[in-house]
PDB file of C-alpha atoms in Angstrom:
ATOM      1  CA  MET A 298      -0.004  -0.002  -0.005  1.00 47.00           C
ATOM      2  CA  ARG A 299       1.414   3.362  -1.008  1.00 54.00           C
ATOM      3  CA  VAL A 300       0.293   4.953   2.286  1.00 53.00           C
ATOM      4  CA  ILE A 301       2.177   2.354   4.317  1.00 54.00           C
ATOM      5  CA  ALA A 302       5.219   2.810   2.143  1.00 55.00           C
ATOM      6  CA  ASN A 303       5.087   6.576   2.745  1.00 56.00           C
ATOM      7  CA  LEU A 304       4.697   6.109   6.490  1.00 58.00           C
ATOM      8  CA  LEU A 305       7.604   3.685   6.590  1.00 57.00           C
ATOM      9  CA  GLY A 306       9.739   5.806   4.279  1.00 57.00           C
ATOM     10  CA  ARG A 307      10.099   3.243   1.504  1.00 49.00           C
ATOM     11  CA  ARG A 308       8.830   2.757  -2.028  1.00 43.00           C
ATOM     12  CA  ALA A 309       5.324   1.444  -2.579  1.00 42.00           C
ATOM     13  CA  ALA A 310       4.672  -2.021  -3.907  1.00 45.00           C
ATOM     14  CA  ALA A 311       3.385  -2.260  -7.451  1.00 38.00           C
ATOM     15  CA  LYS A 312      -0.116  -3.197  -6.318  1.00 42.00           C
ATOM     16  CA  ASP A 313      -1.742  -0.976  -3.700  1.00 47.00           C
ATOM     17  CA  GLU A 314      -4.326  -2.443  -1.369  1.00 49.00           C
ATOM     18  CA  ASP A 315      -7.054  -0.709   0.620  1.00 48.00           C
ATOM     19  CA  VAL A 316      -6.695  -2.870   3.714  1.00 56.00           C
ATOM     20  CA  LEU A 317      -3.872  -2.868   6.234  1.00 66.00           C
ATOM     21  CA  SER A 318      -2.448  -6.282   6.911  1.00 74.00           C
ATOM     22  CA  GLU A 319      -1.436  -7.278  10.444  1.00 77.00           C
ATOM     23  CA  ARG A 320       2.150  -7.203   9.202  1.00 84.00           C
ATOM     24  CA  ASP A 321       1.764  -3.585   7.997  1.00 82.00           C
ATOM     25  CA  VAL A 322       0.290  -2.548  11.344  1.00 78.00           C
ATOM     26  CA  ALA A 323       3.161  -4.283  13.158  1.00 85.00           C
ATOM     27  CA  ARG A 324       5.694  -2.490  10.945  1.00 89.00           C
ATOM     28  CA  LEU A 325       4.021   0.869  11.545  1.00 86.00           C
ATOM     29  CA  TYR A 326       4.029   0.232  15.275  1.00 90.00           C
ATOM     30  CA  GLU A 327       7.660  -0.837  15.274  1.00 93.00           C
ATOM     31  CA  ALA A 328       8.755   2.162  13.210  1.00 93.00           C
ATOM     32  CA  HIS A 329       6.819   4.842  15.085  1.00 94.00           C
ATOM     33  CA  ALA A 330       6.000   3.618  18.619  1.00 95.00           C
ATOM     34  CA  PRO A 331       9.082   5.241  20.245  1.00 95.00           C
ATOM     35  CA  PHE A 332       8.190   8.632  18.707  1.00 93.00           C
ATOM     36  CA  VAL A 333       4.521   8.313  19.695  1.00 95.00           C
ATOM     37  CA  TYR A 334       5.424   7.170  23.229  1.00 95.00           C
ATOM     38  CA  ALA A 335       7.768  10.142  23.755  1.00 92.00           C
ATOM     39  CA  THR A 336       5.190  12.535  22.268  1.00 92.00           C
ATOM     40  CA  LEU A 337       2.470  11.254  24.613  1.00 94.00           C
ATOM     41  CA  GLN A 338       4.781  11.746  27.581  1.00 91.00           C
ATOM     42  CA  ARG A 339       5.613  15.297  26.565  1.00 90.00           C
ATOM     43  CA  LEU A 340       1.907  16.051  26.095  1.00 91.00           C
ATOM     44  CA  GLY A 341       1.244  14.997  29.688  1.00 88.00           C
ATOM     45  CA  VAL A 342      -0.088  11.446  29.627  1.00 91.00           C
ATOM     46  CA  ARG A 343       0.375   9.821  33.041  1.00 89.00           C
ATOM     47  CA  ALA A 344       3.000   7.076  33.220  1.00 88.00           C
ATOM     48  CA  GLY A 345       0.376   4.506  34.188  1.00 91.00           C
ATOM     49  CA  ASP A 346      -1.750   5.353  31.142  1.00 93.00           C
ATOM     50  CA  LEU A 347       0.983   5.579  28.516  1.00 94.00           C
ATOM     51  CA  GLU A 348       0.666   2.063  27.137  1.00 95.00           C
ATOM     52  CA  ASP A 349      -3.132   2.317  26.841  1.00 94.00           C
ATOM     53  CA  VAL A 350      -3.016   5.717  25.164  1.00 95.00           C
ATOM     54  CA  LEU A 351      -0.215   4.489  22.866  1.00 96.00           C
ATOM     55  CA  GLN A 352      -2.463   1.631  21.758  1.00 94.00           C
ATOM     56  CA  GLU A 353      -5.341   4.072  21.298  1.00 94.00           C
ATOM     57  CA  VAL A 354      -3.170   6.185  18.980  1.00 95.00           C
ATOM     58  CA  PHE A 355      -2.355   3.169  16.833  1.00 93.00           C
ATOM     59  CA  VAL A 356      -6.017   2.179  16.656  1.00 91.00           C
ATOM     60  CA  VAL A 357      -6.686   5.639  15.241  1.00 92.00           C
ATOM     61  CA  VAL A 358      -3.673   5.303  12.917  1.00 90.00           C
ATOM     62  CA  GLN A 359      -5.019   2.002  11.602  1.00 87.00           C
ATOM     63  CA  ARG A 360      -8.459   3.537  11.067  1.00 88.00           C
ATOM     64  CA  ARG A 361      -7.183   6.784   9.509  1.00 87.00           C
ATOM     65  CA  VAL A 362      -4.102   5.573   7.617  1.00 85.00           C
ATOM     66  CA  HIS A 363      -5.850   6.287   4.304  1.00 83.00           C
ATOM     67  CA  THR A 364      -5.794  10.036   5.157  1.00 85.00           C
ATOM     68  CA  PHE A 365      -1.992  10.171   5.135  1.00 85.00           C
ATOM     69  CA  ASP A 366      -1.070  11.478   1.692  1.00 81.00           C
ATOM     70  CA  GLY A 367       2.699  11.737   2.116  1.00 81.00           C
ATOM     71  CA  THR A 368       2.852  15.512   1.622  1.00 82.00           C
ATOM     72  CA  SER A 369       4.008  15.938   5.222  1.00 81.00           C
ATOM     73  CA  LYS A 370       6.347  13.858   7.355  1.00 84.00           C
ATOM     74  CA  ALA A 371       4.862  10.798   9.031  1.00 86.00           C
ATOM     75  CA  THR A 372       5.817  12.249  12.409  1.00 87.00           C
ATOM     76  CA  THR A 373       3.837  15.405  11.629  1.00 87.00           C
ATOM     77  CA  TRP A 374       0.754  13.363  10.851  1.00 89.00           C
ATOM     78  CA  LEU A 375       1.287  11.171  13.943  1.00 92.00           C
ATOM     79  CA  PHE A 376       1.753  14.205  16.195  1.00 92.00           C
ATOM     80  CA  GLY A 377      -1.647  15.498  15.093  1.00 91.00           C
ATOM     81  CA  ILE A 378      -3.237  12.158  15.980  1.00 94.00           C
ATOM     82  CA  CYS A 379      -1.430  12.125  19.331  1.00 95.00           C
ATOM     83  CA  LEU A 380      -2.699  15.607  20.067  1.00 92.00           C
ATOM     84  CA  ARG A 381      -6.335  14.655  19.373  1.00 92.00           C
ATOM     85  CA  VAL A 382      -6.068  11.429  21.399  1.00 95.00           C
ATOM     86  CA  VAL A 383      -4.463  13.270  24.327  1.00 93.00           C
ATOM     87  CA  SER A 384      -7.193  15.910  24.170  1.00 90.00           C
ATOM     88  CA  ALA A 385      -9.834  13.172  24.461  1.00 90.00           C
ATOM     89  CA  TYR A 386      -7.797  11.538  27.231  1.00 90.00           C
ATOM     90  CA  ARG A 387      -7.813  14.777  29.215  1.00 86.00           C
ATOM     91  CA  ARG A 388     -11.566  15.198  28.756  1.00 84.00           C
ATOM     92  CA  ARG A 389     -12.058  11.699  30.196  1.00 82.00           C
ATOM     93  CA  GLY A 390     -10.581  12.738  33.507  1.00 73.00           C
ATOM     94  CA  PHE A 391      -6.878  13.414  33.294  1.00 54.00           C
ATOM     95  CA  ARG A 392      -5.405  14.559  36.590  1.00 50.00           C
ATOM     96  CA  LYS A 393      -2.404  16.883  36.624  1.00 44.00           C
ATOM     97  CA  ASN A 394       0.842  16.308  38.469  1.00 40.00           C
ATOM     98  CA  GLU A 395       1.204  12.693  37.410  1.00 43.00           C
ATOM     99  CA  THR A 396       3.169  13.344  34.247  1.00 43.00           C
ATOM    100  CA  SER A 397       6.254  11.505  33.139  1.00 44.00           C
ATOM    101  CA  VAL A 398       8.554  12.992  30.553  1.00 46.00           C
ATOM    102  CA  ALA A 399      11.166  10.271  30.716  1.00 43.00           C
ATOM    103  CA  GLU A 400      12.448   8.777  27.532  1.00 44.00           C
ATOM    104  CA  PRO A 401      10.896   5.500  26.459  1.00 45.00           C
ATOM    105  CA  PRO A 402      12.767   2.454  27.760  1.00 43.00           C
ATOM    106  CA  GLU A 403      14.328   1.784  24.333  1.00 42.00           C
ATOM    107  CA  ARG A 404      16.322   5.007  24.567  1.00 47.00           C
ATOM    108  CA  VAL A 405      17.995   4.588  27.945  1.00 49.00           C
ATOM    109  CA  ASP A 406      21.701   5.507  27.777  1.00 57.00           C
ATOM    110  CA  ASP A 407      23.665   2.590  29.246  1.00 62.00           C
ATOM    111  CA  ARG A 408      26.856   4.695  29.274  1.00 76.00           C
ATOM    112  CA  ALA A 409      25.501   7.226  31.802  1.00 78.00           C
ATOM    113  CA  THR A 410      26.773   7.101  35.354  1.00 86.00           C
ATOM    114  CA  PRO A 411      24.212   6.686  38.147  1.00 88.00           C
ATOM    115  CA  GLU A 412      24.695  10.357  39.037  1.00 85.00           C
ATOM    116  CA  GLU A 413      24.085  11.426  35.432  1.00 85.00           C
ATOM    117  CA  SER A 414      21.018   9.202  35.230  1.00 83.00           C
ATOM    118  CA  LEU A 415      19.665  10.673  38.465  1.00 86.00           C
ATOM    119  CA  ALA A 416      20.309  14.241  37.264  1.00 87.00           C
ATOM    120  CA  GLU A 417      18.619  13.470  33.934  1.00 85.00           C
ATOM    121  CA  ALA A 418      15.584  11.974  35.714  1.00 84.00           C
ATOM    122  CA  GLU A 419      15.336  15.040  37.972  1.00 88.00           C
ATOM    123  CA  SER A 420      15.557  17.371  34.957  1.00 86.00           C
ATOM    124  CA  ARG A 421      12.774  15.458  33.224  1.00 84.00           C
ATOM    125  CA  ARG A 422      10.648  15.540  36.372  1.00 87.00           C
ATOM    126  CA  ARG A 423      11.119  19.297  36.644  1.00 90.00           C
ATOM    127  CA  LEU A 424      10.341  19.807  32.956  1.00 89.00           C
ATOM    128  CA  GLY A 425       7.189  17.719  33.359  1.00 86.00           C
ATOM    129  CA  ALA A 426       6.106  19.818  36.316  1.00 88.00           C
ATOM    130  CA  LEU A 427       6.620  23.012  34.319  1.00 91.00           C
ATOM    131  CA  LEU A 428       4.744  21.660  31.302  1.00 90.00           C
ATOM    132  CA  ASP A 429       1.892  20.483  33.544  1.00 88.00           C
ATOM    133  CA  GLU A 430       1.107  24.108  34.322  1.00 89.00           C
ATOM    134  CA  MET A 431       0.188  24.833  30.676  1.00 91.00           C
ATOM    135  CA  ASP A 432      -3.094  24.097  28.975  1.00 91.00           C
ATOM    136  CA  LEU A 433      -2.920  21.575  26.113  1.00 90.00           C
ATOM    137  CA  GLU A 434      -2.927  24.198  23.311  1.00 91.00           C
ATOM    138  CA  LYS A 435       0.077  26.047  24.712  1.00 94.00           C
ATOM    139  CA  ARG A 436       1.817  22.873  25.777  1.00 93.00           C
ATOM    140  CA  ALA A 437       1.474  21.291  22.332  1.00 92.00           C
ATOM    141  CA  VAL A 438       2.952  24.331  20.561  1.00 95.00           C
ATOM    142  CA  PHE A 439       5.741  24.642  23.142  1.00 95.00           C
ATOM    143  CA  VAL A 440       6.648  20.945  22.878  1.00 92.00           C
ATOM    144  CA  MET A 441       6.578  20.932  19.066  1.00 91.00           C
ATOM    145  CA  PHE A 442       8.662  24.112  18.746  1.00 94.00           C
ATOM    146  CA  GLU A 443      11.052  24.014  21.697  1.00 94.00           C
ATOM    147  CA  ILE A 444      11.531  20.258  22.190  1.00 89.00           C
ATOM    148  CA  ASP A 445      10.746  18.667  18.808  1.00 87.00           C
ATOM    149  CA  GLU A 446      12.189  21.696  16.944  1.00 90.00           C
ATOM    150  CA  LEU A 447       9.414  21.824  14.344  1.00 90.00           C
ATOM    151  CA  PRO A 448       9.017  25.029  12.323  1.00 93.00           C
ATOM    152  CA  CYS A 449       5.939  27.171  12.993  1.00 95.00           C
ATOM    153  CA  GLU A 450       4.525  26.437   9.541  1.00 94.00           C
ATOM    154  CA  GLU A 451       4.591  22.701  10.218  1.00 91.00           C
ATOM    155  CA  ILE A 452       3.017  23.209  13.660  1.00 92.00           C
ATOM    156  CA  ALA A 453       0.259  25.277  12.024  1.00 92.00           C
ATOM    157  CA  SER A 454      -0.356  22.435   9.586  1.00 88.00           C
ATOM    158  CA  ILE A 455      -0.568  19.849  12.372  1.00 87.00           C
ATOM    159  CA  LEU A 456      -2.956  21.960  14.431  1.00 88.00           C
ATOM    160  CA  GLY A 457      -4.963  23.281  11.501  1.00 87.00           C
ATOM    161  CA  VAL A 458      -4.513  26.887  12.580  1.00 92.00           C
ATOM    162  CA  PRO A 459      -2.885  29.948  10.986  1.00 96.00           C
ATOM    163  CA  THR A 460       0.832  30.457  11.545  1.00 96.00           C
ATOM    164  CA  GLY A 461       0.053  33.669  13.455  1.00 97.00           C
ATOM    165  CA  THR A 462      -1.942  31.632  15.954  1.00 96.00           C
ATOM    166  CA  VAL A 463       1.051  29.361  16.452  1.00 96.00           C
ATOM    167  CA  HIS A 464       3.235  32.402  17.108  1.00 98.00           C
ATOM    168  CA  SER A 465       0.793  33.838  19.656  1.00 97.00           C
ATOM    169  CA  ARG A 466       0.385  30.480  21.431  1.00 96.00           C
ATOM    170  CA  LEU A 467       4.152  30.021  21.498  1.00 97.00           C
ATOM    171  CA  HIS A 468       4.591  33.482  22.989  1.00 97.00           C
ATOM    172  CA  ALA A 469       1.949  32.749  25.652  1.00 97.00           C
ATOM    173  CA  ALA A 470       3.484  29.323  26.333  1.00 96.00           C
ATOM    174  CA  ARG A 471       6.939  30.811  26.798  1.00 97.00           C
ATOM    175  CA  LYS A 472       5.552  33.368  29.236  1.00 96.00           C
ATOM    176  CA  SER A 473       3.716  30.617  31.110  1.00 95.00           C
ATOM    177  CA  PHE A 474       6.846  28.453  31.182  1.00 95.00           C
ATOM    178  CA  GLN A 475       8.985  31.353  32.424  1.00 95.00           C
ATOM    179  CA  ALA A 476       6.484  32.216  35.187  1.00 95.00           C
ATOM    180  CA  ALA A 477       6.277  28.568  36.252  1.00 94.00           C
ATOM    181  CA  LEU A 478      10.069  28.326  36.264  1.00 94.00           C
ATOM    182  CA  LEU A 479      10.353  31.417  38.469  1.00 95.00           C
ATOM    183  CA  ARG A 480       7.808  29.955  40.901  1.00 93.00           C
ATOM    184  CA  MET A 481       9.713  26.659  40.976  1.00 92.00           C
ATOM    185  CA  GLN A 482      13.019  28.431  41.611  1.00 92.00           C
ATOM    186  CA  ALA A 483      11.436  30.476  44.411  1.00 92.00           C
ATOM    187  CA  ARG A 484      10.106  27.287  46.047  1.00 90.00           C
ATOM    188  CA  ASP A 485      13.528  25.674  45.711  1.00 87.00           C
ATOM    189  CA  ALA A 486      15.228  28.714  47.270  1.00 88.00           C
ATOM    190  CA  ARG A 487      12.854  28.591  50.276  1.00 88.00           C
ATOM    191  CA  ARG A 488      13.737  24.906  50.847  1.00 84.00           C
ATOM    192  CA  LEU A 489      17.472  25.495  51.000  1.00 75.00           C
ATOM    193  CA  PRO A 490      18.886  25.982  54.541  1.00 66.00           C
TER     194      PRO A 490
END
C-alpha cells in the first residue's frame, strides 16, 4: 500500500491495497512507537496510562491511515493524531501532576553514570512539572517548537490553525513556562537551609 510505504519511508509495492495487513500494522508500530510514546509523555499522559493511550493512537492510525497522503512527514501526521487522542484523554478525567517525561525504555543511555542518570531523571521531572502548568494548546505548541524543533509552519499544519496563531500560542506558552520556572526556583530557594 502506498500509504504504508510513505509512512515507513520506503517505495510502494506495485499493487496498492485498501486494507492494512497485520504485518503492515506491526511495521508501523515498530517504526513509530518510540516517537509516539515520547510525544504522549511530553503532552502530559500519566505514566500509568501511557501504554493504553499508545495503543489508542495506533487504533486511530489504523483507522485513519488512508488520510496520510505523504505531503508531510509521518511524524507530523502522527503528532496531530497524538494531540487529538491526548485531548480526548484529558476530557475523560486526566489529573495533573502525574506526568512522566522520561524517555521511552528503548532510549535509555547505558553509558550514563548513576549520578548522570539521576540528574537526567530530575531534569525530566522538573520539565514535566513546568509543562503540567500549561493548557494543552500552549503545551502542544511549546513541545513541538522548543523540544521537537518543528518550524511554525509545520506546527500550524498539524494543528490546523494559521501560523500567526502558532506564534501567539508560542509566545503565551513561553511566558507561562517562564512564570512557572520562576515559581519553581522560588520554592527551591525557600527549601534550602
